[in-house]
């Protein structure tokens, strides 16, 4: 998926897209979209975004840390509808890419999900970096009176809700650029993506005790402003009194974009402190291997709401020069799979002896269902707009980042 209007994308992001392959893998009914860059022998740092974030928002961290010899994986939050489903789906993803011990960096909702996974799967999480995050979702659900019908809301209303939570200017240039970048990412999210993330944010839950020692946790917050209420950030600091603090004087909601040098430094210090050994020697091998390639192949990068895409990149355990620098070209396996699907479709068609009248009746029923769905959505829109107008600015609390 990329930013709409490539010409408006930052130059370093365009370079990033030309160098780092985007991966997609279906796991069960879930589609995972992620970047995986850096030496595979190094335990990975996995980045989890907030409501308005995607895997792309951490591109500055991927480029910097991978050149230092660290492995960085940045993921989109898949379409899950409760916290237990998140834990199970994320664990299946880690198994699929053959990763067992991880370090998690989460911002806002991503930080909450990182803590949740560390609580329920303590053996897999070695350390946490939490940025502008929180411990419980009760205050968010209270700020959204229409939360029970989030899954019915149309896309334009969900985007409006999310974008309203991003603080308006005036901003200094780097913060303004970070806001523009995240807004462009929100435009690429589907209705189901937004509804799922908002549901995770308002689903009543709280973080219990972690087996992870405080010394393996870094809390990195901005001091100027943030969509997460200060009270919630204070609760997080009180829960982990022995955690390392990394305060940024400015940076807004998206310091990983507006203050990348500071964020990257704190991430590197954290990884060193928890014992992650970088392998810069493998970075040199990877760059030489990439130089012999004709260049990364062009990929279609869209989010079209289909959860049955094939994997765009293989995630086998190859050497960094083979699996890290350029996307794998389209193989004959994908063509054989296409042929198999086509043959299956033909077989189903030839074997279908349902009378023509049954097809017509089915089509009529589908049309009726579509009309009913539109009608329900119109009712939801009317109710939600009324609640927003009556509630004033209370819904602004919900949009952390990302």
PDB file of N, CA and C in Angstrom, residues 338-383:
ATOM      1  N   UNK A 338      -1.964 -19.883  -9.594  1.00  0.00           N
ATOM      2  CA  UNK A 338      -3.035 -19.223 -10.348  1.00  0.00           C
ATOM      3  C   UNK A 338      -3.762 -20.229 -11.234  1.00  0.00           C
ATOM      4  N   UNK A 339      -2.983 -21.088 -11.915  1.00  0.00           N
ATOM      5  CA  UNK A 339      -3.600 -22.086 -12.780  1.00  0.00           C
ATOM      6  C   UNK A 339      -4.465 -23.051 -11.990  1.00  0.00           C
ATOM      7  N   UNK A 340      -3.963 -23.424 -10.790  1.00  0.00           N
ATOM      8  CA  UNK A 340      -4.735 -24.338  -9.959  1.00  0.00           C
ATOM      9  C   UNK A 340      -6.060 -23.715  -9.542  1.00  0.00           C
ATOM     10  N   UNK A 341      -6.012 -22.432  -9.134  1.00  0.00           N
ATOM     11  CA  UNK A 341      -7.243 -21.741  -8.740  1.00  0.00           C
ATOM     12  C   UNK A 341      -8.208 -21.635  -9.912  1.00  0.00           C
ATOM     13  N   UNK A 342      -7.641 -21.369 -11.107  1.00  0.00           N
ATOM     14  CA  UNK A 342      -8.483 -21.261 -12.291  1.00  0.00           C
ATOM     15  C   UNK A 342      -9.139 -22.595 -12.605  1.00  0.00           C
ATOM     16  N   UNK A 343      -8.374 -23.685 -12.515  1.00  0.00           N
ATOM     17  CA  UNK A 343      -8.935 -25.009 -12.775  1.00  0.00           C
ATOM     18  C   UNK A 343     -10.011 -25.367 -11.767  1.00  0.00           C
ATOM     19  N   UNK A 344      -9.770 -24.995 -10.490  1.00  0.00           N
ATOM     20  CA  UNK A 344     -10.780 -25.262  -9.462  1.00  0.00           C
ATOM     21  C   UNK A 344     -12.071 -24.512  -9.758  1.00  0.00           C
ATOM     22  N   UNK A 345     -11.891 -23.256 -10.197  1.00  0.00           N
ATOM     23  CA  UNK A 345     -13.067 -22.456 -10.526  1.00  0.00           C
ATOM     24  C   UNK A 345     -13.845 -23.068 -11.680  1.00  0.00           C
ATOM     25  N   UNK A 346     -13.109 -23.555 -12.708  1.00  0.00           N
ATOM     26  CA  UNK A 346     -13.771 -24.184 -13.834  1.00  0.00           C
ATOM     27  C   UNK A 346     -14.519 -25.447 -13.408  1.00  0.00           C
ATOM     28  N   UNK A 347     -13.856 -26.230 -12.522  1.00  0.00           N
ATOM     29  CA  UNK A 347     -14.484 -27.460 -12.054  1.00  0.00           C
ATOM     30  C   UNK A 347     -15.770 -27.167 -11.307  1.00  0.00           C
ATOM     31  N   UNK A 348     -15.715 -26.129 -10.468  1.00  0.00           N
ATOM     32  CA  UNK A 348     -16.927 -25.747  -9.722  1.00  0.00           C
ATOM     33  C   UNK A 348     -18.033 -25.312 -10.667  1.00  0.00           C
ATOM     34  N   UNK A 349     -17.626 -24.588 -11.719  1.00  0.00           N
ATOM     35  CA  UNK A 349     -18.618 -24.079 -12.675  1.00  0.00           C
ATOM     36  C   UNK A 349     -19.250 -25.223 -13.452  1.00  0.00           C
ATOM     37  N   UNK A 350     -18.411 -26.173 -13.924  1.00  0.00           N
ATOM     38  CA  UNK A 350     -18.923 -27.278 -14.711  1.00  0.00           C
ATOM     39  C   UNK A 350     -19.786 -28.211 -13.865  1.00  0.00           C
ATOM     40  N   UNK A 351     -19.423 -28.288 -12.565  1.00  0.00           N
ATOM     41  CA  UNK A 351     -20.163 -29.206 -11.713  1.00  0.00           C
ATOM     42  C   UNK A 351     -21.425 -28.615 -11.128  1.00  0.00           C
ATOM     43  N   UNK A 352     -21.685 -27.362 -11.440  1.00  0.00           N
ATOM     44  CA  UNK A 352     -22.843 -26.689 -10.858  1.00  0.00           C
ATOM     45  C   UNK A 352     -24.069 -26.976 -11.711  1.00  0.00           C
ATOM     46  N   UNK A 353     -25.024 -27.716 -11.160  1.00  0.00           N
ATOM     47  CA  UNK A 353     -26.226 -28.055 -11.907  1.00  0.00           C
ATOM     48  C   UNK A 353     -27.442 -27.330 -11.369  1.00  0.00           C
ATOM     49  N   UNK A 354     -27.212 -26.243 -10.604  1.00  0.00           N
ATOM     50  CA  UNK A 354     -28.333 -25.502 -10.030  1.00  0.00           C
ATOM     51  C   UNK A 354     -29.132 -24.848 -11.143  1.00  0.00           C
ATOM     52  N   UNK A 355     -30.459 -24.943 -11.135  1.00  0.00           N
ATOM     53  CA  UNK A 355     -31.280 -24.335 -12.179  1.00  0.00           C
ATOM     54  C   UNK A 355     -31.062 -22.834 -12.245  1.00  0.00           C
ATOM     55  N   UNK A 356     -31.333 -22.266 -13.427  1.00  0.00           N
ATOM     56  CA  UNK A 356     -31.136 -20.838 -13.643  1.00  0.00           C
ATOM     57  C   UNK A 356     -32.023 -20.013 -12.724  1.00  0.00           C
ATOM     58  N   UNK A 357     -33.217 -20.508 -12.448  1.00  0.00           N
ATOM     59  CA  UNK A 357     -34.123 -19.758 -11.587  1.00  0.00           C
ATOM     60  C   UNK A 357     -33.561 -19.599 -10.186  1.00  0.00           C
ATOM     61  N   UNK A 358     -32.819 -20.614  -9.696  1.00  0.00           N
ATOM     62  CA  UNK A 358     -32.214 -20.519  -8.367  1.00  0.00           C
ATOM     63  C   UNK A 358     -31.167 -19.423  -8.330  1.00  0.00           C
ATOM     64  N   UNK A 359     -30.396 -19.305  -9.416  1.00  0.00           N
ATOM     65  CA  UNK A 359     -29.408 -18.237  -9.491  1.00  0.00           C
ATOM     66  C   UNK A 359     -30.074 -16.867  -9.419  1.00  0.00           C
ATOM     67  N   UNK A 360     -31.188 -16.746 -10.115  1.00  0.00           N
ATOM     68  CA  UNK A 360     -31.892 -15.457 -10.105  1.00  0.00           C
ATOM     69  C   UNK A 360     -32.411 -15.137  -8.702  1.00  0.00           C
ATOM     70  N   UNK A 361     -32.963 -16.168  -8.046  1.00  0.00           N
ATOM     71  CA  UNK A 361     -33.460 -15.942  -6.685  1.00  0.00           C
ATOM     72  C   UNK A 361     -32.324 -15.545  -5.745  1.00  0.00           C
ATOM     73  N   UNK A 362     -31.179 -16.192  -5.910  1.00  0.00           N
ATOM     74  CA  UNK A 362     -30.024 -15.840  -5.074  1.00  0.00           C
ATOM     75  C   UNK A 362     -29.596 -14.400  -5.310  1.00  0.00           C
ATOM     76  N   UNK A 363     -29.592 -13.997  -6.580  1.00  0.00           N
ATOM     77  CA  UNK A 363     -29.199 -12.624  -6.908  1.00  0.00           C
ATOM     78  C   UNK A 363     -30.152 -11.618  -6.283  1.00  0.00           C
ATOM     79  N   UNK A 364     -31.444 -11.930  -6.324  1.00  0.00           N
ATOM     80  CA  UNK A 364     -32.433 -11.031  -5.713  1.00  0.00           C
ATOM     81  C   UNK A 364     -32.202 -10.917  -4.206  1.00  0.00           C
ATOM     82  N   UNK A 365     -31.920 -12.042  -3.559  1.00  0.00           N
ATOM     83  CA  UNK A 365     -31.667 -12.025  -2.118  1.00  0.00           C
ATOM     84  C   UNK A 365     -30.438 -11.197  -1.781  1.00  0.00           C
ATOM     85  N   UNK A 366     -29.392 -11.307  -2.602  1.00  0.00           N
ATOM     86  CA  UNK A 366     -28.188 -10.507  -2.367  1.00  0.00           C
ATOM     87  C   UNK A 366     -28.487  -9.019  -2.481  1.00  0.00           C
ATOM     88  N   UNK A 367     -29.304  -8.658  -3.463  1.00  0.00           N
ATOM     89  CA  UNK A 367     -29.667  -7.238  -3.632  1.00  0.00           C
ATOM     90  C   UNK A 367     -30.452  -6.747  -2.423  1.00  0.00           C
ATOM     91  N   UNK A 368     -31.380  -7.575  -1.938  1.00  0.00           N
ATOM     92  CA  UNK A 368     -32.168  -7.186  -0.763  1.00  0.00           C
ATOM     93  C   UNK A 368     -31.267  -7.013   0.460  1.00  0.00           C
ATOM     94  N   UNK A 369     -30.319  -7.948   0.635  1.00  0.00           N
ATOM     95  CA  UNK A 369     -29.382  -7.829   1.765  1.00  0.00           C
ATOM     96  C   UNK A 369     -28.560  -6.557   1.685  1.00  0.00           C
ATOM     97  N   UNK A 370     -28.131  -6.206   0.475  1.00  0.00           N
ATOM     98  CA  UNK A 370     -27.345  -4.988   0.288  1.00  0.00           C
ATOM     99  C   UNK A 370     -28.168  -3.759   0.654  1.00  0.00           C
ATOM    100  N   UNK A 371     -29.432  -3.740   0.247  1.00  0.00           N
ATOM    101  CA  UNK A 371     -30.296  -2.592   0.563  1.00  0.00           C
ATOM    102  C   UNK A 371     -30.486  -2.483   2.080  1.00  0.00           C
ATOM    103  N   UNK A 372     -30.717  -3.616   2.738  1.00  0.00           N
ATOM    104  CA  UNK A 372     -30.880  -3.589   4.195  1.00  0.00           C
ATOM    105  C   UNK A 372     -29.625  -3.096   4.889  1.00  0.00           C
ATOM    106  N   UNK A 373     -28.443  -3.528   4.399  1.00  0.00           N
ATOM    107  CA  UNK A 373     -27.191  -3.091   5.000  1.00  0.00           C
ATOM    108  C   UNK A 373     -27.014  -1.583   4.855  1.00  0.00           C
ATOM    109  N   UNK A 374     -27.329  -1.058   3.670  1.00  0.00           N
ATOM    110  CA  UNK A 374     -27.243   0.390   3.462  1.00  0.00           C
ATOM    111  C   UNK A 374     -28.171   1.144   4.403  1.00  0.00           C
ATOM    112  N   UNK A 375     -29.358   0.598   4.594  1.00  0.00           N
ATOM    113  CA  UNK A 375     -30.325   1.241   5.471  1.00  0.00           C
ATOM    114  C   UNK A 375     -29.817   1.286   6.906  1.00  0.00           C
ATOM    115  N   UNK A 376     -29.249   0.176   7.383  1.00  0.00           N
ATOM    116  CA  UNK A 376     -28.706   0.131   8.748  1.00  0.00           C
ATOM    117  C   UNK A 376     -27.549   1.114   8.894  1.00  0.00           C
ATOM    118  N   UNK A 377     -26.685   1.200   7.871  1.00  0.00           N
ATOM    119  CA  UNK A 377     -25.570   2.138   7.933  1.00  0.00           C
ATOM    120  C   UNK A 377     -26.056   3.583   8.004  1.00  0.00           C
ATOM    121  N   UNK A 378     -27.118   3.910   7.251  1.00  0.00           N
ATOM    122  CA  UNK A 378     -27.668   5.267   7.307  1.00  0.00           C
ATOM    123  C   UNK A 378     -28.167   5.591   8.713  1.00  0.00           C
ATOM    124  N   UNK A 379     -28.813   4.618   9.361  1.00  0.00           N
ATOM    125  CA  UNK A 379     -29.283   4.831  10.731  1.00  0.00           C
ATOM    126  C   UNK A 379     -28.093   5.057  11.664  1.00  0.00           C
ATOM    127  N   UNK A 380     -27.027   4.249  11.492  1.00  0.00           N
ATOM    128  CA  UNK A 380     -25.836   4.391  12.337  1.00  0.00           C
ATOM    129  C   UNK A 380     -25.208   5.763  12.161  1.00  0.00           C
ATOM    130  N   UNK A 381     -25.125   6.220  10.906  1.00  0.00           N
ATOM    131  CA  UNK A 381     -24.528   7.534  10.646  1.00  0.00           C
ATOM    132  C   UNK A 381     -25.312   8.620  11.360  1.00  0.00           C
ATOM    133  N   UNK A 382     -26.631   8.552  11.258  1.00  0.00           N
ATOM    134  CA  UNK A 382     -27.458   9.572  11.915  1.00  0.00           C
ATOM    135  C   UNK A 382     -27.248   9.561  13.422  1.00  0.00           C
ATOM    136  N   UNK A 383     -27.224   8.363  14.015  1.00  0.00           N
ATOM    137  CA  UNK A 383     -27.017   8.271  15.461  1.00  0.00           C
ATOM    138  C   UNK A 383     -25.653   8.784  15.872  1.00  0.00           C
TER     139      UNK A 383
END
